[in-house]
Coordinates of C-alpha atoms and ligand atoms in Angstrom, one line a residue:
X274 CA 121.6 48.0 5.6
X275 CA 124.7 46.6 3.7
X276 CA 127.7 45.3 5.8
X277 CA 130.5 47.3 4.6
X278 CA 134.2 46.6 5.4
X279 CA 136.0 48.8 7.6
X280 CA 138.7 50.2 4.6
X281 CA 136.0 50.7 2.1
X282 CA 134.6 53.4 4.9
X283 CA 137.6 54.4 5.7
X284 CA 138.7 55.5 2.7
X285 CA 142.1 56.3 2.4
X286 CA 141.6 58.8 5.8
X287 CA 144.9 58.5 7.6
X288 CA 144.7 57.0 11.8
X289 CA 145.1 59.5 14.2
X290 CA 148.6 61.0 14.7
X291 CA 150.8 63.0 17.0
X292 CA 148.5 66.1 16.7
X293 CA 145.6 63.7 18.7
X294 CA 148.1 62.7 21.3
X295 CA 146.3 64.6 24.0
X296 CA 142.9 64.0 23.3
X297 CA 143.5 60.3 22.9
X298 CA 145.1 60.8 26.3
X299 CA 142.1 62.2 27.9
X300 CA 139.6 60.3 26.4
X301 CA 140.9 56.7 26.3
X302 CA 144.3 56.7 28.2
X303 CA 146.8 54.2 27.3
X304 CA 147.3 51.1 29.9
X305 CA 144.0 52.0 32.2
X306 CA 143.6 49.7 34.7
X307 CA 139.7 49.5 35.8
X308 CA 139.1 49.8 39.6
X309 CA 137.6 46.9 41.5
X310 CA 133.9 46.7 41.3
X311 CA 131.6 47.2 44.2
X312 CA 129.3 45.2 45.3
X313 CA 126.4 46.9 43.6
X314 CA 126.6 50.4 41.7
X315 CA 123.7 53.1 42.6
X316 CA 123.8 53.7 38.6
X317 CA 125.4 52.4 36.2
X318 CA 126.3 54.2 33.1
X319 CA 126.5 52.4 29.4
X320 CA 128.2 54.8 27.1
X321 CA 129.7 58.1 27.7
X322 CA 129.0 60.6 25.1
X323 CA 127.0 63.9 26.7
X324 CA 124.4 62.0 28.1
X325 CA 126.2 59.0 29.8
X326 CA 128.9 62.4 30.5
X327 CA 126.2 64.5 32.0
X328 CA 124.5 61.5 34.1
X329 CA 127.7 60.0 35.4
X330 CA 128.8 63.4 36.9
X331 CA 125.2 64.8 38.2
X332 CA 125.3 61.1 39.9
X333 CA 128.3 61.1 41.2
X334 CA 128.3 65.1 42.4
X335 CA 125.3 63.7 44.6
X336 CA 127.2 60.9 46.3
X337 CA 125.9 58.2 44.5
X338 CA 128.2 54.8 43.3
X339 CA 128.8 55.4 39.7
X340 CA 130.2 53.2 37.0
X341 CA 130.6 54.3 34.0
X342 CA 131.2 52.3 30.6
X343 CA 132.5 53.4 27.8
X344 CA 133.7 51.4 24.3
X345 CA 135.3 53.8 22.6
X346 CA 136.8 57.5 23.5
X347 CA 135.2 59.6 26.3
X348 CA 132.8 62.1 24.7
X349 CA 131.3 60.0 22.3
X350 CA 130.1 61.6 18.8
X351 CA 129.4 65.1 19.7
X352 CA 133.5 65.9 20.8
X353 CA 135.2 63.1 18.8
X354 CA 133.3 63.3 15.2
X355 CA 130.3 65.4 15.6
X356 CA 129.5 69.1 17.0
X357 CA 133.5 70.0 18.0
X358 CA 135.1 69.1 15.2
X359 CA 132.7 70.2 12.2
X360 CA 132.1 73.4 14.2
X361 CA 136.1 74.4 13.9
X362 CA 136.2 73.7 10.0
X363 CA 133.1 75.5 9.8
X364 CA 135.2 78.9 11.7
X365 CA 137.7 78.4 9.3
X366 CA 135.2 77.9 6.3
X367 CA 133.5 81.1 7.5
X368 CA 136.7 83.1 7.8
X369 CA 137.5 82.3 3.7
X370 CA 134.1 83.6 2.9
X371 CA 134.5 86.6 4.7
X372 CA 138.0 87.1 3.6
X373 CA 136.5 86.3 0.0
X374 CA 134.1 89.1 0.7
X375 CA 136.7 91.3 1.5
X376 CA 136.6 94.2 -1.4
X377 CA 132.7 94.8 -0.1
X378 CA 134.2 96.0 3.0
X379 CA 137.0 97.9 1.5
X380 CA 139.3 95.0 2.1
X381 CA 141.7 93.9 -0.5
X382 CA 142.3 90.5 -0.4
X383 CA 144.2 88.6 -3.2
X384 CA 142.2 87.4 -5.9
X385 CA 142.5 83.5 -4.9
X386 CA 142.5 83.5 -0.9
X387 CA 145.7 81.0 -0.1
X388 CA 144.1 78.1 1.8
X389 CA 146.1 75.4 4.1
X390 CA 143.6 72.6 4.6
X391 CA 146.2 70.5 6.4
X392 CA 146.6 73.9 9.2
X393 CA 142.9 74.2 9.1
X394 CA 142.4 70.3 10.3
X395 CA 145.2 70.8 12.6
X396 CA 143.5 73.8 14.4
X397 CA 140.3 71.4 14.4
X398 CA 142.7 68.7 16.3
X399 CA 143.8 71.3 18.4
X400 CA 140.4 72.4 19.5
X401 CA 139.1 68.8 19.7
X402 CA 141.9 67.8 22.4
X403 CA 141.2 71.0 24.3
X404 CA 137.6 70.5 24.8
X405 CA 138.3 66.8 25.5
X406 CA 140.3 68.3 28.9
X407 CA 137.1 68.9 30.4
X408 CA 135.5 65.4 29.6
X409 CA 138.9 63.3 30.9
X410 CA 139.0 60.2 32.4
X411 CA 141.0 61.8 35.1
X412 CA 138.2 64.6 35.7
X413 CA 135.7 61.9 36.1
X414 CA 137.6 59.5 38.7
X415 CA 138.7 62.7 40.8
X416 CA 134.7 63.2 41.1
X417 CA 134.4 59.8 42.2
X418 CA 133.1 57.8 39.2
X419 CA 134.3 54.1 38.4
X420 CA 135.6 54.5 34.7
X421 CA 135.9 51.3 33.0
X422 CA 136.3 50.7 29.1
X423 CA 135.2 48.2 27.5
X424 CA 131.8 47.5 25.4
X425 CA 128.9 46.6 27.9
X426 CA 126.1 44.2 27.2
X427 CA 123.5 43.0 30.0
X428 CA 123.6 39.7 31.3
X429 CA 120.8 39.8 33.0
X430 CA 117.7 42.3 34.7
X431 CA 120.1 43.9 37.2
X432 CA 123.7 42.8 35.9
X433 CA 126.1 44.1 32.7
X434 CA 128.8 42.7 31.5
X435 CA 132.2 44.5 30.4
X436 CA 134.3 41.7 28.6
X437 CA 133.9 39.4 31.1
X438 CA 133.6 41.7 34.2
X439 CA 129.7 41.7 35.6
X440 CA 128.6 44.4 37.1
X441 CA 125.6 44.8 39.3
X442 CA 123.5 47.6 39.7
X443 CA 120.3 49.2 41.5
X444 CA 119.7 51.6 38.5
X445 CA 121.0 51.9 34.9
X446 CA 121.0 54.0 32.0
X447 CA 121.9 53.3 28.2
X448 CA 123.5 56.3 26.5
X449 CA 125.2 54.5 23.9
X450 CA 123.9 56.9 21.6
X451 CA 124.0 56.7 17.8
X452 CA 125.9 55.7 14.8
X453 CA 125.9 56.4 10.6
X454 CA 123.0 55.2 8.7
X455 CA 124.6 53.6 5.7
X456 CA 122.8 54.2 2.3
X457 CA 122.6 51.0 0.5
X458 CA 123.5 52.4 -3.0
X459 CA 125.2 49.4 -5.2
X460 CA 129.1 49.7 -5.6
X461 CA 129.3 52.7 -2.8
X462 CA 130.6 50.5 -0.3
X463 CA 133.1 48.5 -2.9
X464 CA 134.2 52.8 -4.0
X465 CA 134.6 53.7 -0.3
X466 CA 133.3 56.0 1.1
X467 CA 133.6 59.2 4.6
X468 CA 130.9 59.5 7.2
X469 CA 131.3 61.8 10.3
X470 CA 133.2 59.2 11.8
X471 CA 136.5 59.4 9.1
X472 CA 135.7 62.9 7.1
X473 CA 137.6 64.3 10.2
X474 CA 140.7 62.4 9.5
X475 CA 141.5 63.8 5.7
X476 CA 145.2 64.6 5.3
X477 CA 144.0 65.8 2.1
X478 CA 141.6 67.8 0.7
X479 CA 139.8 66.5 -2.0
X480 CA 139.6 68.2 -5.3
X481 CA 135.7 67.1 -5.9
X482 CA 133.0 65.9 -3.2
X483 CA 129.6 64.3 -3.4
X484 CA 127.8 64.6 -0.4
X485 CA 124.7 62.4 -0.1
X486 CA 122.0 63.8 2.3
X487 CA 120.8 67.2 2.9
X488 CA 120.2 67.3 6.5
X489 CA 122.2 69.2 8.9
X490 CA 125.4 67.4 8.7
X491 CA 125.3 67.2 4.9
X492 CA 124.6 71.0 4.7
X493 CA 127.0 72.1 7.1
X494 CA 129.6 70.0 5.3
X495 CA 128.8 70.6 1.9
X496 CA 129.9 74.5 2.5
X497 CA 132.3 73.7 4.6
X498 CA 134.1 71.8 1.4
X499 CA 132.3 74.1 -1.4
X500 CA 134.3 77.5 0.9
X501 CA 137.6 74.9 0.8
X502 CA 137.8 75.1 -2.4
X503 CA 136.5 71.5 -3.1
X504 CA 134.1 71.3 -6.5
X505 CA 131.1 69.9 -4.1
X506 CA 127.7 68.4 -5.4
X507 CA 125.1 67.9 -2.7
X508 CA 122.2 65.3 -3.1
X509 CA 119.3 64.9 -1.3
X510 CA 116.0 62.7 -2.0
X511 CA 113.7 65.4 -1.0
X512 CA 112.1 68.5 -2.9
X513 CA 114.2 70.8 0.1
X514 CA 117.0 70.4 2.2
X515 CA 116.1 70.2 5.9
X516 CA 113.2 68.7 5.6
X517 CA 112.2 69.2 9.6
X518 CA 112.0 73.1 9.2
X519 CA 109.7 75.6 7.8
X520 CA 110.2 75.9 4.1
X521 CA 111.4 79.2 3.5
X522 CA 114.5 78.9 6.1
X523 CA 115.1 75.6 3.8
X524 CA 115.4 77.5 0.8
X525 CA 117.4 80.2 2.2
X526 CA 119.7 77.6 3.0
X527 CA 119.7 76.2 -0.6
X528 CA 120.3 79.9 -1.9
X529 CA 123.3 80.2 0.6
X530 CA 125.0 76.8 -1.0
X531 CA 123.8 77.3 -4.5
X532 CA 125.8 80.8 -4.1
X533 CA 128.9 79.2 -2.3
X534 CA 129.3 77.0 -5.8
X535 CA 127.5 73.4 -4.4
X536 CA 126.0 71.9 -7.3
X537 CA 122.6 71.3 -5.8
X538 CA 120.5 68.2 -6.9
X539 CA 117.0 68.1 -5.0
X540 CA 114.7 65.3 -5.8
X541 CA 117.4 63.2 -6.5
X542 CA 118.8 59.8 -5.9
X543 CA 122.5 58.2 -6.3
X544 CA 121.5 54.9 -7.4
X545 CA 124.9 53.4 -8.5
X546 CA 128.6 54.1 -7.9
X547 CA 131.9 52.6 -9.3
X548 CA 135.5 53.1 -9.8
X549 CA 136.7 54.8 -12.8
X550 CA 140.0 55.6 -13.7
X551 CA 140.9 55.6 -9.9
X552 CA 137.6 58.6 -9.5
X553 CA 134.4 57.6 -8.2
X554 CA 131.8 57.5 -10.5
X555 CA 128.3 58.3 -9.6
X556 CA 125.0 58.0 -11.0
X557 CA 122.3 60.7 -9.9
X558 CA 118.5 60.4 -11.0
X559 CA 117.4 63.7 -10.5
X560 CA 113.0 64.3 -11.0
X561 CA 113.4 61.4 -13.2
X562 CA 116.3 62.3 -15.4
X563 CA 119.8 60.6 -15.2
X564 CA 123.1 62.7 -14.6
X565 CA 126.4 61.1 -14.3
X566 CA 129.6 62.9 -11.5
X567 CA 133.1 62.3 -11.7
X568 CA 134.0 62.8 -8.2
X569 CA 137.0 62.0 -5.9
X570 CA 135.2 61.6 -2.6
X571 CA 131.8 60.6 -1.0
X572 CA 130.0 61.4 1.8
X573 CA 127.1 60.3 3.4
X574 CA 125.0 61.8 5.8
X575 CA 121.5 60.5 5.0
X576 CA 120.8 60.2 9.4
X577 CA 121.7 58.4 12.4
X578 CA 120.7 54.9 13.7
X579 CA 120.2 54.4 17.2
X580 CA 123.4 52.5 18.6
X581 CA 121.3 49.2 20.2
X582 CA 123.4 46.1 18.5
X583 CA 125.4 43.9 20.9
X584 CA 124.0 45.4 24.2
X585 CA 121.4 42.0 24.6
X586 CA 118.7 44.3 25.8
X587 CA 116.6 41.1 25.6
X588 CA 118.6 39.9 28.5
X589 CA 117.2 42.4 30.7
X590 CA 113.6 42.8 29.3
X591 CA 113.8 46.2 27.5
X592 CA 111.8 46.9 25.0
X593 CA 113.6 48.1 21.2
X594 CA 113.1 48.9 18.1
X595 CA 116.5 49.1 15.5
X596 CA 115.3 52.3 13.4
X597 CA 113.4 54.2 16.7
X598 CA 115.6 52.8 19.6
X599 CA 115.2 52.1 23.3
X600 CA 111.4 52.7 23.7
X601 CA 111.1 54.9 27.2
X602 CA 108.1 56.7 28.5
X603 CA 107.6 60.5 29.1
X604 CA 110.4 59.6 32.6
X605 CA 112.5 58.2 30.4
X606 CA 112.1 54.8 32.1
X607 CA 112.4 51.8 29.8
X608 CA 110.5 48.2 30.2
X609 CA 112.5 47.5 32.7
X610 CA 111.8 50.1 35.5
X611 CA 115.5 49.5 36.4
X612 CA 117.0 50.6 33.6
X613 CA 116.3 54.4 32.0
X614 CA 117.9 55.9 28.4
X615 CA 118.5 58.8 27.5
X616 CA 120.4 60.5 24.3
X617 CA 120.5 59.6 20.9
X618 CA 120.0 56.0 21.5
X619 CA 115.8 56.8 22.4
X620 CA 115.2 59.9 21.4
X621 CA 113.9 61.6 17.8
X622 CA 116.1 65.1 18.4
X623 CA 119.4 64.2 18.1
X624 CA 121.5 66.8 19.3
X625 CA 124.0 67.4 22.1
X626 CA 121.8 70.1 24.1
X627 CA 119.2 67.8 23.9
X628 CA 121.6 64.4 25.1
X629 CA 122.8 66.4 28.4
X630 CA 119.2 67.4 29.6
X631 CA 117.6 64.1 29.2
X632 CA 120.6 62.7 31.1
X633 CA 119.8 65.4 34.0
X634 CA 116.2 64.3 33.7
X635 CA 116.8 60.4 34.3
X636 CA 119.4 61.3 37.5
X637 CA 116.2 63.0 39.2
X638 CA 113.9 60.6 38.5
X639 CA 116.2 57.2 39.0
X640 CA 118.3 58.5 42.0
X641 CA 116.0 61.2 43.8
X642 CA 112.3 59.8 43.4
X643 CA 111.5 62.6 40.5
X644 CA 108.7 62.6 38.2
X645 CA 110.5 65.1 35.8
X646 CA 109.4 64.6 32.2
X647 CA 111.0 64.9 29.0
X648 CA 107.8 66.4 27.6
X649 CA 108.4 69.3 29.6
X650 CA 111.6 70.7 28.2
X651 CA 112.2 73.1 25.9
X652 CA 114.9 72.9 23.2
X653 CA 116.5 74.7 20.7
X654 CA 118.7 73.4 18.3
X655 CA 120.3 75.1 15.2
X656 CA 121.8 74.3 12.0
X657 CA 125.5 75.9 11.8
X658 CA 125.4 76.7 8.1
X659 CA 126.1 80.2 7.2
X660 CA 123.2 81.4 7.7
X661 CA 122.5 79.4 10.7
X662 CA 118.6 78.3 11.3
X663 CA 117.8 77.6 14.6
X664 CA 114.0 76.4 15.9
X665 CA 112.3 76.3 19.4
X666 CA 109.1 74.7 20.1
X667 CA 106.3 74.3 17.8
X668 CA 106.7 74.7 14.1
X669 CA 103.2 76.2 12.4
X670 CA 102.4 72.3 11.0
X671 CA 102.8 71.1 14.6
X672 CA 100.7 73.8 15.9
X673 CA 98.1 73.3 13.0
X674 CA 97.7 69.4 13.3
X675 CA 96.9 70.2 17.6
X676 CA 94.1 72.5 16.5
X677 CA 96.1 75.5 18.3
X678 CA 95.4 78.7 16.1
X679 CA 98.6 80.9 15.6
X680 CA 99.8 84.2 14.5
X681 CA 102.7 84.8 13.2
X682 CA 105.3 87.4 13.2
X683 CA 108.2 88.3 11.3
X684 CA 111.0 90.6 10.7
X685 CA 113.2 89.9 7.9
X686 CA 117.0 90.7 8.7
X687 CA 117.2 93.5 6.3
X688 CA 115.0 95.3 8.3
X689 CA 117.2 95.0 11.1
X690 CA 120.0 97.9 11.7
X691 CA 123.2 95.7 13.0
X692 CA 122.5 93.3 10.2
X693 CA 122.6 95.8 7.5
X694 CA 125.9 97.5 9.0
X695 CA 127.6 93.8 9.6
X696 CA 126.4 93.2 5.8
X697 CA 124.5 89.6 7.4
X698 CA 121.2 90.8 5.4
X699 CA 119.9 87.3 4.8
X700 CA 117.1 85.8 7.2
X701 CA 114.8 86.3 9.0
X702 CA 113.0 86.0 12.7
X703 CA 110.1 84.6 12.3
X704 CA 108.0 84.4 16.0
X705 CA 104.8 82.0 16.4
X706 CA 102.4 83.1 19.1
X707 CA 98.5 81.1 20.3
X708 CA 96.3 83.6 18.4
X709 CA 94.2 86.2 20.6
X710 CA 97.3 86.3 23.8
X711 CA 101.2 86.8 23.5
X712 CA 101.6 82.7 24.2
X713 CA 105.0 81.9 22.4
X714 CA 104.9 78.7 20.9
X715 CA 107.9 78.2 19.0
X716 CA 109.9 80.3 16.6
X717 CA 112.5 80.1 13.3
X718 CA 115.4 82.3 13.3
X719 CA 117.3 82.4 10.1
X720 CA 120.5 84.6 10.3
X721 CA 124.6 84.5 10.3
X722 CA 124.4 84.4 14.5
X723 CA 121.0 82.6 14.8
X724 CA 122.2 80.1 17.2
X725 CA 122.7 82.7 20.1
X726 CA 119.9 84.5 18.7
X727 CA 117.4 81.8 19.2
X728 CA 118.4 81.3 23.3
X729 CA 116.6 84.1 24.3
X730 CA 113.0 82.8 22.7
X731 CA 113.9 79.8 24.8
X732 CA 114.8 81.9 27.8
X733 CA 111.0 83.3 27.3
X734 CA 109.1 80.3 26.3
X735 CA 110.7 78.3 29.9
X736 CA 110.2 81.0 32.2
X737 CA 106.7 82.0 30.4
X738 CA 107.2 85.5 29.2
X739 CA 104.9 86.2 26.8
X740 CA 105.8 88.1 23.5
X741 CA 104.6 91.7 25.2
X742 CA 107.1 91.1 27.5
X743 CA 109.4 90.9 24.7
X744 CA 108.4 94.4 23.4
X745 CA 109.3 95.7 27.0
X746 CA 112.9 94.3 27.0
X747 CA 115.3 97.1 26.2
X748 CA 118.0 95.3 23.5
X749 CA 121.5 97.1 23.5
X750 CA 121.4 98.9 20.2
X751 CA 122.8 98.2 17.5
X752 CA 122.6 94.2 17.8
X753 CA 121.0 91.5 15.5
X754 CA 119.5 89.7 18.7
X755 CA 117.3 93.3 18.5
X756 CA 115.1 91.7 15.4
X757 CA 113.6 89.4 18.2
X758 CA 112.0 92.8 19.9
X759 CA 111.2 94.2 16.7
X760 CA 108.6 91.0 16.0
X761 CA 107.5 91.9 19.9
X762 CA 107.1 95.5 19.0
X763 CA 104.9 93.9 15.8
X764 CA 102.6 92.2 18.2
X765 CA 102.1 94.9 20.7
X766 CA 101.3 97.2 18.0
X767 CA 98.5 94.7 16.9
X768 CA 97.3 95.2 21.0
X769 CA 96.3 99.0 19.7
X770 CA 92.2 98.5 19.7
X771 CA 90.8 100.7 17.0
X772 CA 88.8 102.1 19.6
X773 CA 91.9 103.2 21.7
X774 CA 93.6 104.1 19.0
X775 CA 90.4 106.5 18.0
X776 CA 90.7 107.4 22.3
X777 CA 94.1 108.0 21.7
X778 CA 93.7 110.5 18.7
X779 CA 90.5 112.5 20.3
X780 CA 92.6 113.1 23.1
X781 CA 95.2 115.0 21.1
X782 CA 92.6 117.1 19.4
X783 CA 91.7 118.1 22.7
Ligands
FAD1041 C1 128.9 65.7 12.2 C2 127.9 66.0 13.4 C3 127.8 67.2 13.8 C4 126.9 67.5 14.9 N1 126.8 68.7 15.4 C5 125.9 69.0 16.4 C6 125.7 70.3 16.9 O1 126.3 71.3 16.3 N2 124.9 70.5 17.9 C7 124.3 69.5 18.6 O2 123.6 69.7 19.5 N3 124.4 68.2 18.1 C8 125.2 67.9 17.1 N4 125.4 66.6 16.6 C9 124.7 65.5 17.3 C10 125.4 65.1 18.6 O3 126.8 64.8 18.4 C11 124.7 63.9 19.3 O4 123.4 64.2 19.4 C12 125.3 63.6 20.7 O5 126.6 63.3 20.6 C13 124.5 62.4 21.3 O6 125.0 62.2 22.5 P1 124.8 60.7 23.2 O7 125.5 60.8 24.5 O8 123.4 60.3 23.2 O9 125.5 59.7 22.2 P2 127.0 59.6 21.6 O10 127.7 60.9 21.6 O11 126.8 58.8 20.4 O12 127.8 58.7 22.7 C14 127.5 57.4 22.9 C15 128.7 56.7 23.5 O13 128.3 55.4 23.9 C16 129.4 54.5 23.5 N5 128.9 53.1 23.4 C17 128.0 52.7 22.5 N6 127.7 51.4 22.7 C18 128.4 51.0 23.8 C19 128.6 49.8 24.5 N7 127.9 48.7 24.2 N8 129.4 49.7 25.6 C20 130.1 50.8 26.0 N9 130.0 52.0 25.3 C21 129.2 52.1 24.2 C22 130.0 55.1 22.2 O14 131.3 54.6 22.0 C23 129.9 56.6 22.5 O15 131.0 57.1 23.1 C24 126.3 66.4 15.6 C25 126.4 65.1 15.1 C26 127.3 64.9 14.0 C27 127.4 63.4 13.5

C-alpha cells in the first residue's frame, strides 16, 4: 500500500467549520484534562467507535473500573464518516428521486429539481452532531468511565501506554477498528483523491465523480452523487457489484444505478491517473479494452484495513495479521487471555450492528466469567442503496458448501400489494429454509425499505420460529413487510400432502 500525503487525500475538502461545533464538542472537547489513573482498571478500552462505545458503557453500568482510550473523536467511523453521515445524504438523495418521480404520482415538479448541495451537507452536519449527543464525553464520565484521549499502544502484557501515561489493567479490549484501504493505482495519490474519511467535508459538489469500488460504500455513494446531479462513473474489478450477496440482488442493484445515470464499468480496472488541464484524468481497462474519463473528483472505496499499526501488539503477545486483524477465538479472546477485540479491527463483517454486539459479547465473557460466542449471533446487515438489500444468515453458497440441502422461497415485490400502491415494485424476498422442515437459514430481501424488512427474519431465526410460524403471523395489511408472510404462506402451501389434499377434496364431495 502506497504512503500517500495527507493533502493529496484530502483533496481540496475544506476542515470542519462552525456547523461541527457541537459535535466536535461532544466528541473530542477542547482543553480535556484526563482524570488520574487508578491503580489498575477492571477493563480497559482502546478505541471508542461502537464497540469500544458499547463495551465501555455495559462495563461501566456494572460497576466495573473503566478507562477508555480514544485517538480521535468519540464514535469512531460509524458516527463521524461512516453509517450517520452517508445515511443523511442518502435521505436527501432519495427525496430528489422521488421528487424527480413526481408526475408518476400526479405531482408536478419543475423540470430540473433545484438542488442546494451546500444545505444538504449542512443537514448531514446537523444530524451528525445530534447523534454525537448520545455518544459524549460527558455521557460517558457521568456513567463512571475514565475518558482519556490520546493514541494507546501496549507497553507491556498487562500495561498501555497513552503518550506517556501507563495504564494498567486486569482486562483489555482493542476496538480500534478500521481504516481506508488505499488502491495503489500510479499518479492517484499525486491527483488526490476522497475516502469516507474527507468525501464528508465537500463544500462543493463536484461536477463529475469516479468512484472506484463497488461495495457497499461505493454503491451507496455513487447514487447518492449520480441523484446530486454529479456525472458519476463507478468502477469495480468484479463481473457484479457486491460481490458478498446472491447475484440477482447484485444486478438489481446495477439496474437501480445504470437507471439513476452512473456509467457502470464492471470487470474493470483504473490502472493510471494524472492531472490534466487541472481535471483528473483516468485510465479504465474494462474486459480488456482501454477507456479514458475526464473527471473532477475520485473516490475510493475498494474496503477497509483493520486499524492494528502503532498499537505494539508484540509488546503484549497478541497474535495479528495486517490484512485479517487481531486473530481472536470463537470468545473473542486474543493470545493473550488478557486482552479480547472486538469490531472492525478482528472481525470479517464490518458493520456497526455487528461492532456493538461483539463488544457486549467480550464484557460477559471478560468481566462476568461467560462463555458467550460470537458464533452464536445472528446478524443482519443491509446495503442502503435505493433499493436497499439486506441478508441474514446463510447465503445458498454457504449452505451448499456445509452439505445442508435448501429450499427456497420467493416473492418478488410486484407481487406484493403495498409495493405496487407505494410504486417500490423492484425486489424481491427471497427466504432460505433446511429442506424437508421450516428451519430458516438465512434470507435476501431486496426492496426500497429492506432494512426494516429484513429484522423480522432475524427476529425468527434467534428466537427459532420456523417459516410455518411465519404463515401464522397476521401482518397489518397493506404493508411491504407482508411479502415476508407471503414466502411463509408459499411454504405452508407446499405442507398440503397430495394425500390430504385428495382427503380434503373427498370430504367436500361428501
Ligand atoms: C461510508 C461508510 C458507511 C457505513 N455505513 C454503515 C451502515 O450503514 N451500517 C453499518 O452497520 N455499518 C456501516 N459502516 C461500517 C461501520 O461504520 C463500522 O463497521 C463501525 O464503525 C466499526 O466500529 P468499531 O468500533 O469496530 O471501529 P471504528 O468505528 O473504526 O472505531 C475505532 C476507534 O478507535 C480509535 N483508535 C484507533 N486506534 C487507536 C489507538 N491506537 N489509540 C486510541 N484510539 C484508537 C479510532 O480513532 C476510532 O475512533 C459504514 C462504514 C463506512 C466507511
Amino acid at each position: 500500500m502506497p504512503a500517500v500525503p495527507f493533502a493529496a487525500v484530502f483533496d481540496g475538502v475544506q476542515p470542519p467549520g462552525p456547523e461541527d461545533a457541537e459535535r466536535i464538542a461532544n466528541t473530542r472537547p477542547a482543553g480535556w484534562r484526563s482524570p488520574r489513573p487508578l491503580s489498575r482498571y477492571h477493563l480497559l478500552v482502546i478505541g471508542a467507535g461502537p464497540a469500544g462505545l458499547a463495551a465501555a458503557r455495559a462495563a461501566a453500568t456494572l460497576g466495573a473500573s473503566v478507562a477508555l482510550i480514544e485517538r480521535h473523536e468519540l464514535g469512531g467511523n460509524s458516527l463521524n464518516d461512516g453509517c450517520i453521515p452517508s445515511k443523511a445524504l442518502i435521505r436527501t438523495a432519495r427525496l430528489l428521486a422521488d421528487m424527480r418521480n413526481g408526475p408518476n404520482f400526479g405531482v408536478a415538479v419543475p423540470a430540473e429539481c433545484p438542488f442546494d448541495f451546500p444545505a444538504a451537507m449542512l443537514r448531514m452536519r446537523r444530524i451528525t452532531a445530534r447523534v454525537s449527543r448520545g455518544d459524549s464525553a460527558m455521557n460517558l464520565v457521568r456513567a463512571g468511565v475514565h475518558l482519556f484521549f490520546g493514541t494507546a499502544r501496549f507497553s507491556g502484557p498487562d500495561t498501555v501506554d497513552v503518550d506517556g501515561l501507563t495504564l494498567r489493567f486486569k482486562k483489555a479490549l482493542i476496538a480500534t477498528g478500521s481504516r481506508s484501504m488505499l488502491p495503489d493505482i500510479p499518479g492517484l495519490a499525486e491527483a488526490g483523491f476522497l475516502t469516507n474519511e474527507t468525501v464528508f467535508d465537500l463544500r462543493v459538489l463536484p461536477k463529475s465523480l469516479l468512484v472506484i469500488g463497488g461495495g457497499p460504500l461505493g454503491c451507496e455513494l455513487a447514487q447518492v452523487f449520480a441523484r446530486f446531479g454529479s456525472r458519476t462513473l463507478i468502477s469495480h474489478s468484479e463481473p457484479l457489484f457486491l460481490p458478498q450477496e446472491e447475484r440477482d440482488a447484485a444486478q438489481m442493484v446495477s439496474d437501480a444505478l445504470a437507471r439513476d445515470g452512473v456509467e457502470i464499468h464492471l470487470n474493470s480496472t483504473v490502472t493510471q491517473v494524472r492531472i490534466e488541464g487541472g481535471s483528473k484524468v483516468a485510465e479504465l481497462v474494462n474486459d480488456g479494452n482501454a477507456a479514458t474519463t475526464r473527471v473532477d473528483a475520485i473516490l475510493t472505496g475498494i474496503g477497509r484495513v483493520p486499524a492494528v499499526q502503532g498499537l505494539d501488539l508484540e509488546a503484549a503477545g497478541v497474535a495479528y495479521d495486517a490484512q485479517a486483524g487481531v486473530q481472536v477465538d470463537d470468545f473473542l479472546r486474543t493470545s493473550n487471555r488478557r486482552i479480547y477485540a472486538a469490531g472492525d479491527v478482528c472481525l470479517r463483517h464490518k458493520f456497526t450492528n455487528t461492532a456493538e454486539a461483539s463488544a457486549l459479547i467480550v464484557v460477559r465473557n471478560a468481566l462476568l466469567l461467560g462463555r458467550q460466542r460470537m458464533s452464536a449471533l445472528t446478524i443482519p446487515w443491509c446495503t442502503y442503496t435505493d433499493p436497499e438489500v439486506a441478508h441474514v444468515g446463510l447465503y445458498v453458497k454457504e449452505a451448499r458448501q456445509r452439505h445442508i440441502p435448501v429450499k427456497t422461497f420467493t416473492v418478488p415485490m410486484h407481487d406484493v400489494d403495498r409495493a405496487i400502491t407505494d410504486g417500490e415494485e423492484d425486489g424481491f424476498v427471497k427466504i432460505h429454509v433446511r429442506e424437508g422442515g421450516d428451519t430458516i437459514l438465512g434470507a435476501t430481501i431486496v426492496a426500497r425499505h429492506a432494512g426494516e424488512m429484513i429484522n423480522s427474519i432475524s427476529l425468527a431465526m434467534v428466537t427459532g420460529l420456523g417459516l410455518q410460524a411465519l404463515a401464522n403471523v397476521v401482518h397489518a395489511y397493506p404493508t411491504q413487510g407482508a411479502a415476508i408472510r407471503q414466502a411463509a404462506d408459499a411454504y405452508a402451501r407446499t405442507r398440503l400432502s397430495p394425500s390430504r389434499l385428495v382427503l380434503a377434496h373427498r370430504w367436500w364431495r361428501r
